[in-house]
C-alpha cells in the first residue's frame, strides 16, 4: 500500500470513492467540491493506492482556531473514505497515521474531525472533546428580539470581497470574548463560501450572520456577535422571515446569548454532533493557547503518544498571566506525575475535566491538588460551528 498526494488527475477516482462512502452529490455540490480541491494547499489531500487503484482518501483543511481568545493552526480532517472492497484491511489506519504526520509537516499544532466511527480514531490519539450544537428556535421569537439599540446597528450585505473584513471581525470578537474552539477559514475559502447565491450574508462592525432557506424554514450556518445590540440586530433580521418560516435551525455556542435573549424559554431543543480532537505538536499547542489570566499552574505530567514520539515523555506545564509553556522535565521521578494518554491530554486541552478522564482511563496517577490546578487552567466551554 502506497500513500501519496492526490492531484487533479485523481479527482474522478476520489469523487467515485466519495459517492460510495457518503452518497451522491448534486451537480452544484460537485462543482463546489472541485473548487475546494483547487484551494487546498499542496500536500493537504492524501490517497492510499494499491498499484494505480485508489483505495482511500483523507483531506486536511486549514483552519485558524481560537482557544481562550488566542489563535492557532488546526488541521480539520474530512473526506476520509475507504473503498467498500478494501474495508477491514487496515487502509484507514495506515492512511490516518500518515495524516497525523502530514498535519505536523503542514504546521498544524492540533487536529479535529467529526468521526463516522470512534474506535479507529481513538486508537490513533483523537478523543471526543466537544460538540457542534444545533438549536431549533421559534422564528417569531427572534423577530421580536430587536430593540432601540439593535435598530441602530448598521448591517450590510456581504460578498466575496468582504472576506478580509469578515476575518478581521472574527479575530476581534473571538479575542475579546475569549472564545474556545470556533474556527476561521483562510481568505480564498471564505471568498468561495460568500459567493453562494443560496446563502444570505450580512456583516456588522462586530459580527455577522450567514443563513439560507431549508425546506420552508431557515438554517443559520453561523451568527457571531461581539455585543448584545449586534446579537439582537442579527437574530431579529433572521426573524423577519417569521411570516413564512416557523422555525430556525442554528449552530450555537454551549452558552449562546440567544438562549438568554428569548422572551420565553421553557425547554431547549438542541442536537449535538460530536467532534474528536488531537494534539499534534504538544509544546507549541500549549504555547499558543490562551489561558485564564488569573490562573497559575506549575505541574509535571507524563504523556504517552505512540504515533508522535516527540509528544511522549515528562513535561513541565507552566501557566501564568494568560500564557502557558510545556518544557521537557528532566529528572522528574517516574510514576509520581499525572499520566495522560495523548487522547486524554487532547481532551483536557478542550476543557474535559480530569474527573472524567480518570474514570475513563485517560488519566492516572498524580494527586487531587494537581487535578484541581489542571482543571482551573484548561477549563472552557469548547465548541465548533463549522462542519467540515
mmCIF file of C-alpha atoms in Angstrom:
data_model
loop_
_atom_site.group_PDB
_atom_site.id
_atom_site.type_symbol
_atom_site.label_atom_id
_atom_site.label_comp_id
_atom_site.label_asym_id
_atom_site.label_seq_id
_atom_site.Cartn_x
_atom_site.Cartn_y
_atom_site.Cartn_z
ATOM 1 C CA UNK A 1 0.000 0.000 0.000
ATOM 2 C CA UNK A 2 1.366 3.399 -1.020
ATOM 3 C CA UNK A 3 0.390 6.805 0.423
ATOM 4 C CA UNK A 4 0.857 9.812 -1.843
ATOM 5 C CA UNK A 5 -0.507 13.288 -2.508
ATOM 6 C CA UNK A 6 -3.625 13.453 -4.654
ATOM 7 C CA UNK A 7 -3.565 15.560 -7.808
ATOM 8 C CA UNK A 8 -6.158 16.843 -10.253
ATOM 9 C CA UNK A 9 -5.660 13.654 -12.271
ATOM 10 C CA UNK A 10 -7.060 11.653 -9.341
ATOM 11 C CA UNK A 11 -10.268 13.661 -8.898
ATOM 12 C CA UNK A 12 -12.599 11.344 -10.784
ATOM 13 C CA UNK A 13 -11.461 8.382 -8.675
ATOM 14 C CA UNK A 14 -11.680 10.484 -5.485
ATOM 15 C CA UNK A 15 -15.228 11.550 -6.359
ATOM 16 C CA UNK A 16 -16.221 7.938 -7.025
ATOM 17 C CA UNK A 17 -14.906 6.885 -3.608
ATOM 18 C CA UNK A 18 -16.657 9.847 -2.005
ATOM 19 C CA UNK A 19 -20.018 8.844 -3.532
ATOM 20 C CA UNK A 20 -19.588 5.249 -2.396
ATOM 21 C CA UNK A 21 -18.781 6.416 1.151
ATOM 22 C CA UNK A 22 -21.317 9.247 1.660
ATOM 23 C CA UNK A 23 -23.826 9.016 -1.181
ATOM 24 C CA UNK A 24 -24.306 11.004 -4.404
ATOM 25 C CA UNK A 25 -23.706 14.738 -4.786
ATOM 26 C CA UNK A 26 -25.771 17.212 -6.780
ATOM 27 C CA UNK A 27 -24.080 18.804 -9.830
ATOM 28 C CA UNK A 28 -23.734 22.065 -7.885
ATOM 29 C CA UNK A 29 -22.111 20.311 -4.931
ATOM 30 C CA UNK A 30 -19.701 18.537 -7.276
ATOM 31 C CA UNK A 31 -18.665 21.908 -8.716
ATOM 32 C CA UNK A 32 -18.104 23.340 -5.216
ATOM 33 C CA UNK A 33 -16.199 20.201 -4.213
ATOM 34 C CA UNK A 34 -13.841 20.616 -7.197
ATOM 35 C CA UNK A 35 -13.319 24.311 -6.399
ATOM 36 C CA UNK A 36 -12.414 23.432 -2.825
ATOM 37 C CA UNK A 37 -9.819 20.964 -4.066
ATOM 38 C CA UNK A 38 -8.191 23.752 -6.089
ATOM 39 C CA UNK A 39 -7.961 25.906 -2.938
ATOM 40 C CA UNK A 40 -6.251 23.284 -0.768
ATOM 41 C CA UNK A 41 -2.559 23.941 -0.066
ATOM 42 C CA UNK A 42 -0.157 21.445 -1.587
ATOM 43 C CA UNK A 43 0.058 18.254 0.423
ATOM 44 C CA UNK A 44 -3.378 18.626 2.046
ATOM 45 C CA UNK A 45 -5.120 15.726 0.265
ATOM 46 C CA UNK A 46 -3.720 12.213 0.717
ATOM 47 C CA UNK A 47 -4.659 8.987 -1.025
ATOM 48 C CA UNK A 48 -3.800 5.363 -0.426
ATOM 49 C CA UNK A 49 -3.120 3.263 -3.502
ATOM 50 C CA UNK A 50 -2.729 -0.374 -4.384
ATOM 51 C CA UNK A 51 -0.801 -0.104 -7.592
ATOM 52 C CA UNK A 52 -2.675 2.527 -9.593
ATOM 53 C CA UNK A 53 -6.000 1.868 -7.852
ATOM 54 C CA UNK A 54 -7.220 4.403 -5.265
ATOM 55 C CA UNK A 55 -8.273 2.646 -2.059
ATOM 56 C CA UNK A 56 -8.742 5.552 0.393
ATOM 57 C CA UNK A 57 -8.604 9.328 0.826
ATOM 58 C CA UNK A 58 -8.262 11.945 3.574
ATOM 59 C CA UNK A 59 -8.312 15.749 3.344
ATOM 60 C CA UNK A 60 -6.658 18.199 5.758
ATOM 61 C CA UNK A 61 -8.496 21.536 5.841
ATOM 62 C CA UNK A 62 -6.527 24.559 7.031
ATOM 63 C CA UNK A 63 -8.234 26.364 9.916
ATOM 64 C CA UNK A 64 -7.485 29.094 12.371
ATOM 65 C CA UNK A 65 -8.906 28.085 15.736
ATOM 66 C CA UNK A 66 -9.228 30.197 18.873
ATOM 67 C CA UNK A 67 -8.547 28.920 22.380
ATOM 68 C CA UNK A 68 -9.366 31.329 25.170
ATOM 69 C CA UNK A 69 -9.139 34.097 22.589
ATOM 70 C CA UNK A 70 -5.792 33.151 21.034
ATOM 71 C CA UNK A 71 -5.408 31.739 17.532
ATOM 72 C CA UNK A 72 -3.517 28.633 16.463
ATOM 73 C CA UNK A 73 -3.360 26.478 13.328
ATOM 74 C CA UNK A 74 -5.650 23.433 13.294
ATOM 75 C CA UNK A 75 -5.908 20.685 10.677
ATOM 76 C CA UNK A 76 -9.560 19.766 10.165
ATOM 77 C CA UNK A 77 -9.743 16.207 8.835
ATOM 78 C CA UNK A 78 -12.515 15.466 6.334
ATOM 79 C CA UNK A 79 -13.246 13.427 3.220
ATOM 80 C CA UNK A 80 -11.986 10.230 4.862
ATOM 81 C CA UNK A 81 -13.061 7.344 2.634
ATOM 82 C CA UNK A 82 -12.103 3.725 2.108
ATOM 83 C CA UNK A 83 -13.354 1.866 -0.959
ATOM 84 C CA UNK A 84 -16.018 -0.677 0.105
ATOM 85 C CA UNK A 85 -13.998 -3.602 -1.256
ATOM 86 C CA UNK A 86 -10.944 -2.516 0.798
ATOM 87 C CA UNK A 87 -12.584 -2.019 4.197
ATOM 88 C CA UNK A 88 -11.252 -4.142 7.040
ATOM 89 C CA UNK A 89 -7.776 -4.414 5.504
ATOM 90 C CA UNK A 90 -6.046 -1.657 7.540
ATOM 91 C CA UNK A 91 -6.333 1.010 4.837
ATOM 92 C CA UNK A 92 -7.941 3.546 7.168
ATOM 93 C CA UNK A 93 -5.367 3.095 9.926
ATOM 94 C CA UNK A 94 -2.411 3.398 7.554
ATOM 95 C CA UNK A 95 -3.912 6.461 5.909
ATOM 96 C CA UNK A 96 -4.755 8.243 9.175
ATOM 97 C CA UNK A 97 -1.289 7.540 10.578
ATOM 98 C CA UNK A 98 0.074 9.376 7.543
ATOM 99 C CA UNK A 99 -2.413 12.205 8.131
ATOM 100 C CA UNK A 100 -1.036 12.747 11.646
ATOM 101 C CA UNK A 101 2.486 13.155 10.285
ATOM 102 C CA UNK A 102 1.313 15.365 7.431
ATOM 103 C CA UNK A 103 -0.521 17.679 9.846
ATOM 104 C CA UNK A 104 2.792 18.267 11.590
ATOM 105 C CA UNK A 105 4.578 18.885 8.294
ATOM 106 C CA UNK A 106 1.935 21.457 7.319
ATOM 107 C CA UNK A 107 2.403 23.330 10.601
ATOM 108 C CA UNK A 108 -0.865 22.354 12.300
ATOM 109 C CA UNK A 109 -0.361 22.052 16.049
ATOM 110 C CA UNK A 110 -3.741 20.377 16.654
ATOM 111 C CA UNK A 111 -6.256 18.370 14.642
ATOM 112 C CA UNK A 112 -10.010 17.765 14.782
ATOM 113 C CA UNK A 113 -12.521 15.583 12.977
ATOM 114 C CA UNK A 114 -16.177 14.581 13.032
ATOM 115 C CA UNK A 115 -15.990 10.770 13.348
ATOM 116 C CA UNK A 116 -18.086 8.352 11.367
ATOM 117 C CA UNK A 117 -16.675 5.749 13.770
ATOM 118 C CA UNK A 118 -14.866 6.193 17.082
ATOM 119 C CA UNK A 119 -12.533 3.171 17.600
ATOM 120 C CA UNK A 120 -10.170 3.851 14.673
ATOM 121 C CA UNK A 121 -9.595 7.495 15.511
ATOM 122 C CA UNK A 122 -9.373 6.884 19.259
ATOM 123 C CA UNK A 123 -6.708 4.213 18.714
ATOM 124 C CA UNK A 124 -4.598 6.830 16.898
ATOM 125 C CA UNK A 125 -4.875 9.508 19.586
ATOM 126 C CA UNK A 126 -8.001 11.511 18.766
ATOM 127 C CA UNK A 127 -10.530 11.753 21.601
ATOM 128 C CA UNK A 128 -14.072 13.058 21.987
ATOM 129 C CA UNK A 129 -13.715 16.603 23.261
ATOM 130 C CA UNK A 130 -16.751 18.676 22.311
ATOM 131 C CA UNK A 131 -19.773 19.092 20.086
ATOM 132 C CA UNK A 132 -21.265 21.193 17.373
ATOM 133 C CA UNK A 133 -24.601 22.286 18.858
ATOM 134 C CA UNK A 134 -27.628 22.911 16.650
ATOM 135 C CA UNK A 135 -30.659 24.573 18.259
ATOM 136 C CA UNK A 136 -34.183 24.880 16.885
ATOM 137 C CA UNK A 137 -35.581 28.327 17.661
ATOM 138 C CA UNK A 138 -39.049 29.822 17.002
ATOM 139 C CA UNK A 139 -38.763 32.367 14.200
ATOM 140 C CA UNK A 140 -41.430 34.621 15.710
ATOM 141 C CA UNK A 141 -39.486 34.877 18.972
ATOM 142 C CA UNK A 142 -36.409 36.010 17.044
ATOM 143 C CA UNK A 143 -38.392 38.623 15.126
ATOM 144 C CA UNK A 144 -39.347 40.294 18.391
ATOM 145 C CA UNK A 145 -35.815 40.343 19.749
ATOM 146 C CA UNK A 146 -34.871 43.773 18.374
ATOM 147 C CA UNK A 147 -34.855 46.920 20.488
ATOM 148 C CA UNK A 148 -33.816 50.549 20.155
ATOM 149 C CA UNK A 149 -30.088 49.821 20.464
ATOM 150 C CA UNK A 150 -30.177 46.968 17.956
ATOM 151 C CA UNK A 151 -32.030 49.057 15.382
ATOM 152 C CA UNK A 152 -29.085 51.465 15.426
ATOM 153 C CA UNK A 153 -26.652 48.695 14.410
ATOM 154 C CA UNK A 154 -25.616 49.037 10.786
ATOM 155 C CA UNK A 155 -25.923 45.815 8.792
ATOM 156 C CA UNK A 156 -24.914 45.414 5.183
ATOM 157 C CA UNK A 157 -24.955 42.606 2.661
ATOM 158 C CA UNK A 158 -21.711 40.705 2.365
ATOM 159 C CA UNK A 159 -19.986 39.226 -0.702
ATOM 160 C CA UNK A 160 -16.645 37.632 -1.608
ATOM 161 C CA UNK A 161 -14.709 40.915 -1.464
ATOM 162 C CA UNK A 162 -15.704 41.294 2.195
ATOM 163 C CA UNK A 163 -13.700 38.199 3.212
ATOM 164 C CA UNK A 164 -10.747 40.176 4.682
ATOM 165 C CA UNK A 165 -13.060 42.375 6.766
ATOM 166 C CA UNK A 166 -15.009 39.348 7.980
ATOM 167 C CA UNK A 167 -11.777 37.658 9.060
ATOM 168 C CA UNK A 168 -10.763 40.783 10.986
ATOM 169 C CA UNK A 169 -14.160 40.924 12.699
ATOM 170 C CA UNK A 170 -13.838 37.297 13.807
ATOM 171 C CA UNK A 171 -10.372 37.870 15.202
ATOM 172 C CA UNK A 172 -11.558 40.872 17.234
ATOM 173 C CA UNK A 173 -14.712 39.208 18.556
ATOM 174 C CA UNK A 174 -13.142 35.868 19.437
ATOM 175 C CA UNK A 175 -10.232 37.607 21.165
ATOM 176 C CA UNK A 176 -12.467 39.925 23.177
ATOM 177 C CA UNK A 177 -14.895 37.151 24.193
ATOM 178 C CA UNK A 178 -12.033 34.709 24.909
ATOM 179 C CA UNK A 179 -13.724 32.081 22.796
ATOM 180 C CA UNK A 180 -12.556 28.456 22.833
ATOM 181 C CA UNK A 181 -12.927 26.238 19.791
ATOM 182 C CA UNK A 182 -14.511 28.292 16.977
ATOM 183 C CA UNK A 183 -12.931 28.185 13.536
ATOM 184 C CA UNK A 184 -11.979 30.560 10.773
ATOM 185 C CA UNK A 185 -11.235 29.666 7.155
ATOM 186 C CA UNK A 186 -8.476 31.197 5.061
ATOM 187 C CA UNK A 187 -9.375 34.072 2.702
ATOM 188 C CA UNK A 188 -9.763 32.042 -0.529
ATOM 189 C CA UNK A 189 -12.171 29.629 1.183
ATOM 190 C CA UNK A 190 -14.185 32.469 2.742
ATOM 191 C CA UNK A 191 -14.485 34.003 -0.711
ATOM 192 C CA UNK A 192 -15.854 30.721 -2.025
ATOM 193 C CA UNK A 193 -18.474 30.450 0.749
ATOM 194 C CA UNK A 194 -19.507 34.107 0.377
ATOM 195 C CA UNK A 195 -20.127 33.594 -3.333
ATOM 196 C CA UNK A 196 -23.031 31.168 -2.863
ATOM 197 C CA UNK A 197 -26.275 32.599 -4.279
ATOM 198 C CA UNK A 198 -28.351 30.443 -1.919
ATOM 199 C CA UNK A 199 -26.780 31.997 1.203
ATOM 200 C CA UNK A 200 -27.732 35.373 2.682
ATOM 201 C CA UNK A 201 -24.763 37.053 4.334
ATOM 202 C CA UNK A 202 -24.810 40.200 6.480
ATOM 203 C CA UNK A 203 -21.911 41.965 8.188
ATOM 204 C CA UNK A 204 -21.784 44.346 11.164
ATOM 205 C CA UNK A 205 -18.844 46.098 12.807
ATOM 206 C CA UNK A 206 -18.650 43.349 15.429
ATOM 207 C CA UNK A 207 -20.487 40.384 13.959
ATOM 208 C CA UNK A 208 -22.023 38.605 11.007
ATOM 209 C CA UNK A 209 -24.656 36.059 10.016
ATOM 210 C CA UNK A 210 -24.938 33.570 7.155
ATOM 211 C CA UNK A 211 -28.296 31.846 6.658
ATOM 212 C CA UNK A 212 -30.388 30.125 3.975
ATOM 213 C CA UNK A 213 -33.833 28.696 3.328
ATOM 214 C CA UNK A 214 -34.202 24.982 4.061
ATOM 215 C CA UNK A 215 -37.460 23.170 3.232
ATOM 216 C CA UNK A 216 -39.569 26.198 4.116
ATOM 217 C CA UNK A 217 -37.665 27.081 7.305
ATOM 218 C CA UNK A 218 -34.377 28.888 7.984
ATOM 219 C CA UNK A 219 -30.940 27.384 8.597
ATOM 220 C CA UNK A 220 -28.274 29.599 10.190
ATOM 221 C CA UNK A 221 -24.736 28.481 9.402
ATOM 222 C CA UNK A 222 -23.184 30.847 11.893
ATOM 223 C CA UNK A 223 -24.023 34.000 13.790
ATOM 224 C CA UNK A 224 -21.252 35.792 15.658
ATOM 225 C CA UNK A 225 -21.782 38.961 17.684
ATOM 226 C CA UNK A 226 -19.483 40.868 19.990
ATOM 227 C CA UNK A 227 -22.239 42.864 21.707
ATOM 228 C CA UNK A 228 -25.858 42.497 22.806
ATOM 229 C CA UNK A 229 -27.031 45.122 20.337
ATOM 230 C CA UNK A 230 -25.435 43.330 17.379
ATOM 231 C CA UNK A 231 -26.739 39.939 18.521
ATOM 232 C CA UNK A 232 -30.262 41.311 18.720
ATOM 233 C CA UNK A 233 -29.912 43.033 15.329
ATOM 234 C CA UNK A 234 -28.708 39.884 13.573
ATOM 235 C CA UNK A 235 -31.186 37.469 15.194
ATOM 236 C CA UNK A 236 -34.113 39.801 14.585
ATOM 237 C CA UNK A 237 -33.003 40.085 10.939
ATOM 238 C CA UNK A 238 -33.297 36.301 10.667
ATOM 239 C CA UNK A 239 -36.655 36.516 12.439
ATOM 240 C CA UNK A 240 -38.137 38.773 9.761
ATOM 241 C CA UNK A 241 -38.899 35.540 7.866
ATOM 242 C CA UNK A 242 -41.493 34.576 10.512
ATOM 243 C CA UNK A 243 -44.457 35.096 8.185
ATOM 244 C CA UNK A 244 -43.183 32.132 6.122
ATOM 245 C CA UNK A 245 -40.726 30.152 8.281
ATOM 246 C CA UNK A 246 -41.952 28.627 11.541
ATOM 247 C CA UNK A 247 -38.555 27.675 12.934
ATOM 248 C CA UNK A 248 -34.850 28.450 12.647
ATOM 249 C CA UNK A 249 -32.180 25.750 12.892
ATOM 250 C CA UNK A 250 -28.963 27.405 14.052
ATOM 251 C CA UNK A 251 -25.450 26.457 15.115
ATOM 252 C CA UNK A 252 -24.920 27.911 18.598
ATOM 253 C CA UNK A 253 -22.353 28.120 21.375
ATOM 254 C CA UNK A 254 -22.820 25.965 24.531
ATOM 255 C CA UNK A 255 -23.968 29.083 26.419
ATOM 256 C CA UNK A 256 -25.105 31.098 23.423
ATOM 257 C CA UNK A 257 -26.522 34.531 24.386
ATOM 258 C CA UNK A 258 -29.555 33.980 22.144
ATOM 259 C CA UNK A 259 -30.858 31.366 24.592
ATOM 260 C CA UNK A 260 -30.969 34.052 27.302
ATOM 261 C CA UNK A 261 -32.416 36.711 24.991
ATOM 262 C CA UNK A 262 -35.528 34.700 24.150
ATOM 263 C CA UNK A 263 -38.563 36.040 25.994
ATOM 264 C CA UNK A 264 -39.834 32.527 26.761
ATOM 265 C CA UNK A 265 -37.564 29.549 27.386
ATOM 266 C CA UNK A 266 -39.279 26.532 28.918
ATOM 267 C CA UNK A 267 -37.126 23.920 27.185
ATOM 268 C CA UNK A 268 -34.322 23.788 24.623
ATOM 269 C CA UNK A 269 -34.234 21.621 21.527
ATOM 270 C CA UNK A 270 -30.502 21.206 20.904
ATOM 271 C CA UNK A 271 -28.824 18.461 18.881
ATOM 272 C CA UNK A 272 -25.154 17.506 19.335
ATOM 273 C CA UNK A 273 -22.755 16.391 16.641
ATOM 274 C CA UNK A 274 -19.639 15.184 18.425
ATOM 275 C CA UNK A 275 -16.096 16.021 17.352
ATOM 276 C CA UNK A 276 -12.767 14.472 18.323
ATOM 277 C CA UNK A 277 -9.517 16.308 18.984
ATOM 278 C CA UNK A 278 -5.793 15.551 18.895
ATOM 279 C CA UNK A 279 -2.645 17.436 19.815
ATOM 280 C CA UNK A 280 -0.092 17.212 17.010
ATOM 281 C CA UNK A 281 2.687 19.403 18.470
ATOM 282 C CA UNK A 282 2.199 19.388 22.241
ATOM 283 C CA UNK A 283 4.595 22.183 23.345
ATOM 284 C CA UNK A 284 3.614 24.557 20.533
ATOM 285 C CA UNK A 285 -0.104 23.992 21.154
ATOM 286 C CA UNK A 286 0.346 24.886 24.839
ATOM 287 C CA UNK A 287 2.467 27.915 23.967
ATOM 288 C CA UNK A 288 -0.090 29.334 21.515
ATOM 289 C CA UNK A 289 -3.226 28.559 23.537
ATOM 290 C CA UNK A 290 -4.723 31.222 25.778
ATOM 291 C CA UNK A 291 -5.441 30.550 29.456
ATOM 292 C CA UNK A 292 -7.450 32.356 32.152
ATOM 293 C CA UNK A 293 -5.497 35.413 33.251
ATOM 294 C CA UNK A 294 -5.851 34.740 36.980
ATOM 295 C CA UNK A 295 -4.732 31.094 36.961
ATOM 296 C CA UNK A 296 -1.239 29.885 37.885
ATOM 297 C CA UNK A 297 -0.059 26.358 37.122
ATOM 298 C CA UNK A 298 3.241 24.527 37.633
ATOM 299 C CA UNK A 299 2.712 20.769 37.256
ATOM 300 C CA UNK A 300 4.762 17.918 35.826
ATOM 301 C CA UNK A 301 2.819 15.436 33.696
ATOM 302 C CA UNK A 302 3.672 12.261 31.777
ATOM 303 C CA UNK A 303 2.311 11.757 28.257
ATOM 304 C CA UNK A 304 2.191 8.632 26.097
ATOM 305 C CA UNK A 305 1.806 9.190 22.334
ATOM 306 C CA UNK A 306 2.754 6.077 20.318
ATOM 307 C CA UNK A 307 2.237 7.880 16.974
ATOM 308 C CA UNK A 308 4.192 11.074 17.775
ATOM 309 C CA UNK A 309 7.274 10.258 19.827
ATOM 310 C CA UNK A 310 8.077 13.953 20.252
ATOM 311 C CA UNK A 311 4.923 14.339 22.358
ATOM 312 C CA UNK A 312 5.795 11.470 24.693
ATOM 313 C CA UNK A 313 7.694 11.864 27.952
ATOM 314 C CA UNK A 314 7.546 14.033 31.030
ATOM 315 C CA UNK A 315 6.588 17.678 30.616
ATOM 316 C CA UNK A 316 6.518 20.616 32.965
ATOM 317 C CA UNK A 317 3.360 22.640 32.331
ATOM 318 C CA UNK A 318 3.529 26.258 33.471
ATOM 319 C CA UNK A 319 0.731 28.819 33.169
ATOM 320 C CA UNK A 320 0.806 32.432 34.314
ATOM 321 C CA UNK A 321 -0.744 35.725 33.158
ATOM 322 C CA UNK A 322 -2.846 34.023 30.489
ATOM 323 C CA UNK A 323 0.036 32.206 28.768
ATOM 324 C CA UNK A 324 1.472 28.711 29.037
ATOM 325 C CA UNK A 325 4.561 26.659 28.245
ATOM 326 C CA UNK A 326 5.418 22.964 28.135
ATOM 327 C CA UNK A 327 9.072 22.077 28.586
ATOM 328 C CA UNK A 328 10.862 18.745 28.934
ATOM 329 C CA UNK A 329 11.025 17.891 32.632
ATOM 330 C CA UNK A 330 14.303 16.058 33.098
ATOM 331 C CA UNK A 331 14.881 14.460 36.470
ATOM 332 C CA UNK A 332 11.231 14.094 37.478
ATOM 333 C CA UNK A 333 10.716 10.850 39.401
ATOM 334 C CA UNK A 334 8.767 8.418 37.142
ATOM 335 C CA UNK A 335 5.297 7.461 38.333
ATOM 336 C CA UNK A 336 4.707 10.494 40.564
ATOM 337 C CA UNK A 337 3.257 12.845 37.951
ATOM 338 C CA UNK A 338 -0.248 12.580 36.413
ATOM 339 C CA UNK A 339 -0.059 10.180 33.441
ATOM 340 C CA UNK A 340 -2.051 11.048 30.316
ATOM 341 C CA UNK A 341 -2.692 9.205 27.120
ATOM 342 C CA UNK A 342 -2.351 11.647 24.209
ATOM 343 C CA UNK A 343 -6.124 11.391 23.765
ATOM 344 C CA UNK A 344 -6.636 12.273 27.406
ATOM 345 C CA UNK A 345 -4.392 15.325 27.213
ATOM 346 C CA UNK A 346 -6.108 16.394 23.981
ATOM 347 C CA UNK A 347 -9.477 16.200 25.728
ATOM 348 C CA UNK A 348 -8.129 18.193 28.714
ATOM 349 C CA UNK A 349 -6.893 20.833 26.244
ATOM 350 C CA UNK A 350 -10.506 21.208 25.087
ATOM 351 C CA UNK A 351 -11.858 21.530 28.627
ATOM 352 C CA UNK A 352 -12.869 17.956 29.535
ATOM 353 C CA UNK A 353 -12.423 17.717 33.344
ATOM 354 C CA UNK A 354 -9.829 15.451 34.938
ATOM 355 C CA UNK A 355 -12.547 13.572 36.872
ATOM 356 C CA UNK A 356 -13.983 12.348 33.542
ATOM 357 C CA UNK A 357 -10.541 11.456 32.197
ATOM 358 C CA UNK A 358 -9.740 9.406 35.308
ATOM 359 C CA UNK A 359 -12.997 7.477 35.182
ATOM 360 C CA UNK A 360 -12.357 6.544 31.556
ATOM 361 C CA UNK A 361 -8.699 5.542 31.893
ATOM 362 C CA UNK A 362 -7.212 8.534 30.053
ATOM 363 C CA UNK A 363 -5.502 9.834 33.204
ATOM 364 C CA UNK A 364 -3.838 8.025 36.113
ATOM 365 C CA UNK A 365 -1.521 8.864 38.990
ATOM 366 C CA UNK A 366 -0.823 12.320 40.332
ATOM 367 C CA UNK A 367 -2.825 13.982 43.087
ATOM 368 C CA UNK A 368 -6.143 15.792 43.678
ATOM 369 C CA UNK A 369 -4.201 19.031 44.024
ATOM 370 C CA UNK A 370 -2.659 18.602 40.565
ATOM 371 C CA UNK A 371 -6.090 17.772 39.112
ATOM 372 C CA UNK A 372 -7.566 20.967 40.553
ATOM 373 C CA UNK A 373 -4.775 23.074 39.036
ATOM 374 C CA UNK A 374 -5.125 21.403 35.626
ATOM 375 C CA UNK A 375 -8.913 21.836 35.639
ATOM 376 C CA UNK A 376 -8.611 25.526 36.502
ATOM 377 C CA UNK A 377 -6.069 26.181 33.751
ATOM 378 C CA UNK A 378 -7.823 24.307 30.934
ATOM 379 C CA UNK A 379 -11.438 24.968 31.899
ATOM 380 C CA UNK A 380 -13.516 26.165 28.918
ATOM 381 C CA UNK A 381 -16.806 25.551 27.123
ATOM 382 C CA UNK A 382 -15.325 24.478 23.793
ATOM 383 C CA UNK A 383 -17.420 24.485 20.643
ATOM 384 C CA UNK A 384 -17.118 24.425 16.889
ATOM 385 C CA UNK A 385 -19.625 25.919 14.463
ATOM 386 C CA UNK A 386 -18.368 24.692 11.104
ATOM 387 C CA UNK A 387 -18.940 21.161 9.882
ATOM 388 C CA UNK A 388 -16.055 20.419 7.519
#
